[in-house]
XYZ file of C-alpha atoms in Angstrom:
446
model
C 0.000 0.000 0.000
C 1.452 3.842 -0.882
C 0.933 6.574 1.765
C 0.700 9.940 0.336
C 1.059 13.438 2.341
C -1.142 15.673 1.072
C -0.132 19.448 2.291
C -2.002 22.778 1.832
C -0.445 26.269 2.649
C -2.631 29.707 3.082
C -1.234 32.805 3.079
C -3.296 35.073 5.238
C -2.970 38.942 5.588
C -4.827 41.365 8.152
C -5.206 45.295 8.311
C -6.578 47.620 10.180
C -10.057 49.188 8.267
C -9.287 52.095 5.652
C -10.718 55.687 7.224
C -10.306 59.377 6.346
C -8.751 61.665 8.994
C -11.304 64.026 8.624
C -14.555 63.219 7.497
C -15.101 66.737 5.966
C -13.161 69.982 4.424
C -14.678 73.494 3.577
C -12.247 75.484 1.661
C -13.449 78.963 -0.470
C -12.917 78.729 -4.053
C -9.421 78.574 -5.052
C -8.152 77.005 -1.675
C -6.360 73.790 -0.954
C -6.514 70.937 2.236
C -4.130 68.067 2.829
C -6.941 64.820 3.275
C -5.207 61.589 4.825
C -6.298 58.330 4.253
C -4.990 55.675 6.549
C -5.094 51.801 7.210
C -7.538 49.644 4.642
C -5.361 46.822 2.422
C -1.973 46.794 1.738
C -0.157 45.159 -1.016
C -0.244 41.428 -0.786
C 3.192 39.954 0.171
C 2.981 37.218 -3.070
C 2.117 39.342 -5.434
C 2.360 43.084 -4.365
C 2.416 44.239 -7.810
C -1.458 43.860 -8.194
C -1.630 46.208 -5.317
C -3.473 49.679 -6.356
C -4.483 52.681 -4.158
C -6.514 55.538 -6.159
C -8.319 58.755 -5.420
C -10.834 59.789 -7.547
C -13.264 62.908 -7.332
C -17.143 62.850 -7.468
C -17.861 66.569 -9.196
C -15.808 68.903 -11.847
C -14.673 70.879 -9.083
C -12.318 69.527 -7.247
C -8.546 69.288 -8.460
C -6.815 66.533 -6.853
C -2.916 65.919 -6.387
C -1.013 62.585 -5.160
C 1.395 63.026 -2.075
C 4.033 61.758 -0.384
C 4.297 62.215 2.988
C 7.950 63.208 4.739
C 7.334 61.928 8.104
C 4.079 59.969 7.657
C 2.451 59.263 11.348
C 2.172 55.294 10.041
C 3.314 53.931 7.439
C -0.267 53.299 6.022
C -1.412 56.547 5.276
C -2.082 58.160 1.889
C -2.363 61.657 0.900
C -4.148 63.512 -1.309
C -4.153 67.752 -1.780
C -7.264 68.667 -3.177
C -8.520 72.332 -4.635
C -11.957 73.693 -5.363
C -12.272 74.848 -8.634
C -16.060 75.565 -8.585
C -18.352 76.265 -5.815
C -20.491 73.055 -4.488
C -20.554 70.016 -2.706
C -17.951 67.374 -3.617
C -16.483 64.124 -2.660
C -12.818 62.343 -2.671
C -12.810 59.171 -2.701
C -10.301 57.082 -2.069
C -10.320 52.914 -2.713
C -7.167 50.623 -2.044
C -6.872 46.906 -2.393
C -5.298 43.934 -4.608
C -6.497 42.973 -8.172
C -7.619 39.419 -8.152
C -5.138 36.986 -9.568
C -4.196 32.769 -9.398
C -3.006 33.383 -5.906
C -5.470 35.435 -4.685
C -8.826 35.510 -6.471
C -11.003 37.600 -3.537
C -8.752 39.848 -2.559
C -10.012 42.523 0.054
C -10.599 46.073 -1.390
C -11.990 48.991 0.655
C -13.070 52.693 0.108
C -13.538 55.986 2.245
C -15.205 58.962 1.142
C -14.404 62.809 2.221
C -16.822 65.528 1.729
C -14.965 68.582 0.091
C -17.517 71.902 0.466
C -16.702 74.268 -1.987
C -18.416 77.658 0.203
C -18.807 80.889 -0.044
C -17.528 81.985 3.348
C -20.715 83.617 5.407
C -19.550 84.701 8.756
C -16.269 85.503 10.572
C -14.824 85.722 14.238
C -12.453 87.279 15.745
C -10.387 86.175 19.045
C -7.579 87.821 20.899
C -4.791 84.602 20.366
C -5.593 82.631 23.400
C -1.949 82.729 26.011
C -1.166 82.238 28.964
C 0.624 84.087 31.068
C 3.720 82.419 31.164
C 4.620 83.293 34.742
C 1.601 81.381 35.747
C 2.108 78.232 38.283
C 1.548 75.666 36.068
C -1.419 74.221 38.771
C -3.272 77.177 38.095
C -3.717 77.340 34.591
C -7.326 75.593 35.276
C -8.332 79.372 35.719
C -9.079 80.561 32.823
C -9.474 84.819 31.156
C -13.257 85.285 32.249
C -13.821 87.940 30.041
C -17.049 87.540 27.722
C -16.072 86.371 24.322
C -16.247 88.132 21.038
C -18.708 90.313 20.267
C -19.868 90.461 23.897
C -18.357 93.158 25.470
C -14.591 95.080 25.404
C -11.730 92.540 25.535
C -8.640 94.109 27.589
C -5.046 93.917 26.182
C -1.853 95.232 27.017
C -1.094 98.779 26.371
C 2.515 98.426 26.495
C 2.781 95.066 24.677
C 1.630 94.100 20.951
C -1.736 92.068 20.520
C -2.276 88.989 18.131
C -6.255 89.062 17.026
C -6.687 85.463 15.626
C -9.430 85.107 12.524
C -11.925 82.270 11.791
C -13.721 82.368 9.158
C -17.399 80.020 8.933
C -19.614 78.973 5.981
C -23.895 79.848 6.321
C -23.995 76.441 7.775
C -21.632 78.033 10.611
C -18.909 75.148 10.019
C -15.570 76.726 10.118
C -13.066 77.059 7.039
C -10.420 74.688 6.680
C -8.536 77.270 4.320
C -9.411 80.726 2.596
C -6.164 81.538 1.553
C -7.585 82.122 -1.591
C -9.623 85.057 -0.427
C -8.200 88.856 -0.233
C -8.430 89.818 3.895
C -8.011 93.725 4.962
C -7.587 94.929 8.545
C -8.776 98.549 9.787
C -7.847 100.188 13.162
C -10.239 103.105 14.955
C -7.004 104.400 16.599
C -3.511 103.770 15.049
C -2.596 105.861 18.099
C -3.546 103.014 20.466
C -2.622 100.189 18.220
C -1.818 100.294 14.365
C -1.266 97.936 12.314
C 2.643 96.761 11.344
C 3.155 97.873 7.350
C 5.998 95.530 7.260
C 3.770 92.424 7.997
C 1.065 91.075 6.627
C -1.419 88.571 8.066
C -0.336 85.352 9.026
C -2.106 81.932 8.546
C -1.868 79.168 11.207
C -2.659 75.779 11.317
C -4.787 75.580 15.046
C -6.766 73.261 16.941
C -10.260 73.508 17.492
C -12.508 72.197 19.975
C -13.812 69.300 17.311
C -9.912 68.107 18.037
C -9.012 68.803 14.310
C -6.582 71.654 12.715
C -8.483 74.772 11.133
C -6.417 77.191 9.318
C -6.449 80.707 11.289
C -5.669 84.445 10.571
C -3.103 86.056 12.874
C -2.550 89.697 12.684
C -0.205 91.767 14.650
C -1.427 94.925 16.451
C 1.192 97.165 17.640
C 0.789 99.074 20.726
C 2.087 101.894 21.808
C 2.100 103.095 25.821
C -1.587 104.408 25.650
C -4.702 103.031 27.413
C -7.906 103.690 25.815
C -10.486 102.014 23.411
C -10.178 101.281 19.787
C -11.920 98.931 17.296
C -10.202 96.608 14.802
C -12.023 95.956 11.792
C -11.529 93.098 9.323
C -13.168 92.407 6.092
C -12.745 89.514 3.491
C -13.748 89.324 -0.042
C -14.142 85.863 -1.852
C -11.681 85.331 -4.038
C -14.539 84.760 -6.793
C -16.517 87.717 -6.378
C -13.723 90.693 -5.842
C -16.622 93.379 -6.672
C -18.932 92.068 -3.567
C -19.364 93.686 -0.508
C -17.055 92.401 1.670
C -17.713 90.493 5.084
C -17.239 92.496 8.753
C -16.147 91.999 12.001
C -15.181 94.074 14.505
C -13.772 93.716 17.994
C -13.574 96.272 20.772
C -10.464 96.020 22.768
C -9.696 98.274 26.035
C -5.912 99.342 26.451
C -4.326 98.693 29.950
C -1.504 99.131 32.026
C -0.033 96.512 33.821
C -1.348 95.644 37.082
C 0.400 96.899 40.114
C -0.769 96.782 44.070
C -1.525 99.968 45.612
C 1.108 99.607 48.350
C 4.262 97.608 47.370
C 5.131 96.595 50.387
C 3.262 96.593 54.061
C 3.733 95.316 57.813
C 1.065 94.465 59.649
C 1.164 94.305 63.873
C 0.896 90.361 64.695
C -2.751 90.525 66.013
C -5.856 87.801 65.559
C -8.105 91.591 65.629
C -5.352 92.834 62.506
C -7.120 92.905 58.928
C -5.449 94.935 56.396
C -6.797 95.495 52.479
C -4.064 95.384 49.409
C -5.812 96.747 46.423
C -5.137 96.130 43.195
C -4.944 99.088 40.337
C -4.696 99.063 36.589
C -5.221 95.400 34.575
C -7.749 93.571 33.298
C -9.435 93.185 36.370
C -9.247 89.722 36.712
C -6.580 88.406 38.643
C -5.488 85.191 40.406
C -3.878 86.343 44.054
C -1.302 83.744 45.693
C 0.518 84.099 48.642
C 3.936 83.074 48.763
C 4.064 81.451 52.445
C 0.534 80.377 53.354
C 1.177 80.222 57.223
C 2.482 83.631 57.584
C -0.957 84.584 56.984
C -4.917 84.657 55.620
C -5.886 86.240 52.427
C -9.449 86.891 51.127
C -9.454 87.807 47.224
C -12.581 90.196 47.075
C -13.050 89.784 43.326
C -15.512 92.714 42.892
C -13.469 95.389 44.304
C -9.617 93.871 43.688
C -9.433 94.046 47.116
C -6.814 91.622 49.172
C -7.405 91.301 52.870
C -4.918 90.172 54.861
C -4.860 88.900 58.355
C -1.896 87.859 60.143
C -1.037 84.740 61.542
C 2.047 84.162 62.739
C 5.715 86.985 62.561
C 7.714 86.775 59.482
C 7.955 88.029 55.980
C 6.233 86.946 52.370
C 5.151 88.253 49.116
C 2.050 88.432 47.486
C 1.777 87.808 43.919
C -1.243 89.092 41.620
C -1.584 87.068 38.027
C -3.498 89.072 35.177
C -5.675 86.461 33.955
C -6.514 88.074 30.441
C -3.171 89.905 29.866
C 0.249 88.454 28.956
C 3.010 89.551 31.198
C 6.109 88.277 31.780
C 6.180 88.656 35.976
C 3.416 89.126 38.419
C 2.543 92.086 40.718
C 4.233 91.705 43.766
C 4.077 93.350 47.477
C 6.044 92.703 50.140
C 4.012 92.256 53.693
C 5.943 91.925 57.130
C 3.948 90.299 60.034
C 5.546 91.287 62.910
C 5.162 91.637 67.043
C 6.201 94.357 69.084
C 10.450 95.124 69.132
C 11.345 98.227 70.912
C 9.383 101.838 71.765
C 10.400 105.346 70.564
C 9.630 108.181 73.259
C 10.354 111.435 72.484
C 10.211 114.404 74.839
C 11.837 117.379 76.356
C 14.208 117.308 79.647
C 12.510 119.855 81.323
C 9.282 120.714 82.134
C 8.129 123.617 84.772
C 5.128 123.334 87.490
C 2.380 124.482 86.280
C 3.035 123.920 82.549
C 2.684 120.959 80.171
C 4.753 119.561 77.492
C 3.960 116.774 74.578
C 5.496 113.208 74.558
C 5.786 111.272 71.182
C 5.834 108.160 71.351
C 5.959 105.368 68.814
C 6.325 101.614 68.852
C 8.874 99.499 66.542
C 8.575 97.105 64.688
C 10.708 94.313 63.370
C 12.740 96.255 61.472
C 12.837 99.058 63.915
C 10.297 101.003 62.181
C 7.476 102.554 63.453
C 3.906 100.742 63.773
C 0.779 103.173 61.735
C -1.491 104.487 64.496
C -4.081 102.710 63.819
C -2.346 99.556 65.603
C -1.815 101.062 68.429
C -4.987 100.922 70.119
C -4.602 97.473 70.226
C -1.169 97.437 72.294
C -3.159 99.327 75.669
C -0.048 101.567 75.611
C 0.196 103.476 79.206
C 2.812 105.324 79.725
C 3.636 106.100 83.478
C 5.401 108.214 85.626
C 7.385 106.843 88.593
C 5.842 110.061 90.863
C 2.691 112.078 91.349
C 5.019 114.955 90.837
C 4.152 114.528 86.913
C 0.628 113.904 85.949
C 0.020 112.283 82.086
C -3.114 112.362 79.784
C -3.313 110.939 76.517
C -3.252 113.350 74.036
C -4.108 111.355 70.881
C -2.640 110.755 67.323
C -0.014 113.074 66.221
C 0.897 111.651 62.906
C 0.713 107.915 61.042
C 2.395 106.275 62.973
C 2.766 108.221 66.697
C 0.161 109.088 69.717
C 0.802 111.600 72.422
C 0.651 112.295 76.330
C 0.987 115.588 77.630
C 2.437 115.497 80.999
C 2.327 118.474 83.339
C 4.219 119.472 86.184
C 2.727 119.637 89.697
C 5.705 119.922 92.173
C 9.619 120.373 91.580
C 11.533 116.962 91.643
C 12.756 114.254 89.008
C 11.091 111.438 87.801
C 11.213 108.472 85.132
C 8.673 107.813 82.484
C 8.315 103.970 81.093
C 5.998 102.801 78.155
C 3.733 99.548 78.596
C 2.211 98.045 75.769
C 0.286 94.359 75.824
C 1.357 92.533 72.505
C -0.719 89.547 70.677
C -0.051 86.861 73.678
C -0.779 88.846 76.339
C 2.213 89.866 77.638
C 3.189 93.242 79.272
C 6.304 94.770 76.888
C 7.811 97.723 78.621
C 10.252 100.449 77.446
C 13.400 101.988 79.458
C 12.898 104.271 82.467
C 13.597 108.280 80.902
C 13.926 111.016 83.482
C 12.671 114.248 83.228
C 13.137 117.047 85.370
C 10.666 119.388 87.097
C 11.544 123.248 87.951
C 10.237 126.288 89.232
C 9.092 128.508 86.507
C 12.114 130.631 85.596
């Protein structure tokens, strides 16, 4: 009996399914968009000669041109630039596979279709180009510019720093242009005072990402500013590239020019007290500001949005910075005050040598700080300052604020002798702080 082997061999090849990129374009008349096709058949390994991958267009209008990509993302992709010749709703599509043949008689082919909208443009928009600060913590970039969009209300920009105004331009359906290159675009200012427009630049064109997670093409134009705060309103129009003698399509945006922000006060100490709230303001900006303090322990702050106000309670002695972030304005470095939390140091009492029975003189007297400078006033109150003679032959009444940062006693002179004056204050804790004994002298009037 004869044994035969009988053998069979299958040759098997997978892909991943063909798809577009993009399932749509809109481009105005003359304009051109890169479409990728990726995945769907490749060639088969036997016979990859049989392999064909076309592009074909549905309409008259469309112009279509093979490409190779540099740096393709995989290394199934195809593309295709395409370019509307005539206004109108078209389609590219693209079919790849392997022609049948003794080694493969059903060979997988597959086909994706692009809509290419050949529009008119019908509206526009215009943006200030979306930064960030770049002095912003990186953690608090979740707070966004809450200004109202375009055409809402006035936009603020920097007064001393040049704008970008970034264009998009939408078909009557409202879906946004891929690319109108191809149509003329002319930019007016109100005020080239405020902010003109560069005459050695033209607009730029800028490939950006929109919400629908897919590149638009965008206008950028420059606006130059120049150290002036006011309002002014940029203009653009755009004319089709088919229709040069129609009226042309508007937008405007207002835009307010503003200084940089600063604090009111650049830098502050406040008298280490629980009772001790002091207010910052902020001046000049957008108005719209994110606040940080630098050491968080040194103190409380309250942000009063509203007003720009900071408050700031102490909590503990030492020294920090507080940093204010314009929200809706670039700019390289924050506004920053110094504050200094401190408790009570030394005392300052000023007064003559000499004082007569029967008359009165005036005694300064001021409390130090940290630094050795005087405490405002309006702390004081809280410190139950006394200060006290060491004999009945002086009397002492408090005489009030004499300036920011002092209060007076007047002490008079009842009989001739020498005594000492000392100072008591009570700081945060409750403590008694006292000053060195000063003598004065009491005579006979002369």
């Amino acid at each position: 009996m004869e044994h035969y082997n009988i053998t069979s061999m299958a040759t098997l090849a997978a892909h991943s399914p063909l798809k577009a990129l993009v399932s749509e374009v809109v481009l105005s008349l003359g304009a051109s968009c890169l479409i990728v096709f990726e995945g769907g058949p490749q060639p088969w390994p036997l016979v990859p000669a049989r392999f064909h991958g076309d592009a074909q267009a549905e309409g008259e209008g469309l112009g279509v041109e093979a490409l190779s990509l540099s740096e393709p993302r995989r290394a199934q992709q195809h593309a295709y630039r395409v370019t509307c010749h005539a206004l109108g709703e078209q389609w590219l599509v693209f079919s790849s596979g392997n022609s049948p043949g003794p080694l493969n008689q059903d060979p997988s082919v597959e086909q994706s279709r692009v809509r290419v909208d050949c529009s008119a443009p019908g509206s526009l928009s215009l943006s200030l180009l979306p930064s960030s600060p770049p002095s912003i913590p990186p953690s608090s970039l979740s707070h966004p510019c809450p200004e109202p969009h375009y055409p809402a209300s006035l936009l603020s920009v920097s007064s001393s720093r040049d704008a970008v105004l970034q264009l998009a331009v939408f078909d009557h359906r409202g879906v946004q242009f891929d690319n109108f290159s191809s149509c003329s675009v002319n930019w007016l200012t109100s005020n080239y005072s405020l902010l003109s427009l560069p005459s050695h630049t033209h607009m730029g064109l800028a490939d950006t990402h929109t919400p629908s997670g897919h590149s638009k093409l965008h206008g950028r134009q420059v606006l130059r500013a120049h150290d002036l705060t006011g309002t002014v309103t940029i203009t653009v129009a755009l004319t089709p590239a088919q229709d040069s003698w129609a009226t042309p399509l508007t937008a405007s945006v207002h835009l307010r020019l503003v200084e940089d922000v600063l604090w009111d006060k650049r830098a502050i100490t406040l008298y280490n007290h629980p009772d001790i709230t002091e207010n910052l303001t902020l001046v000049q900006g957008s108005g719209h500001f994110l606040v940080r303090l630098q050491d968080r322990e040194l103190a409380n702050i309250t942000y009063l949005e509203n007003s720009n106000v900071v408050q700031v309670s102490p909590l503990r002695p030492g020294l920090s910075s507080i940093l204010a972030y314009d929200l809706c304005l670039t700019s390289a470095d924050p506004a920053v005050t110094s504050i200094s939390i401190s408790d009570i140091t030394d005392f300052q009492i000023d007064f003559v040598d000499i004082v007569e029975v029967d008359h009165s003189a005036l005694v300064r007297v001021r409390v130090l700080d940290s630094n050795r400078q005087p405490f405002l006033h309006h702390y004081l109150p809280l410190m139950h300052l006394k200060l006290t003679p060491s004999s009945p032959i002086l009397t002492v009444e408090p005489a009030g604020p004499l300036d920011s940062v002092s209060v007076g006693y007047r002490v008079s002179g009842q009989t001739v002798g020498v005594v000492s004056l000392h100072l008591s204050a009570v700081d945060s804790s409750g403590s008694v702080r006292t000053s060195s004994h000063k003598q004065l002298q009491v005579d006979n009037q002369s």
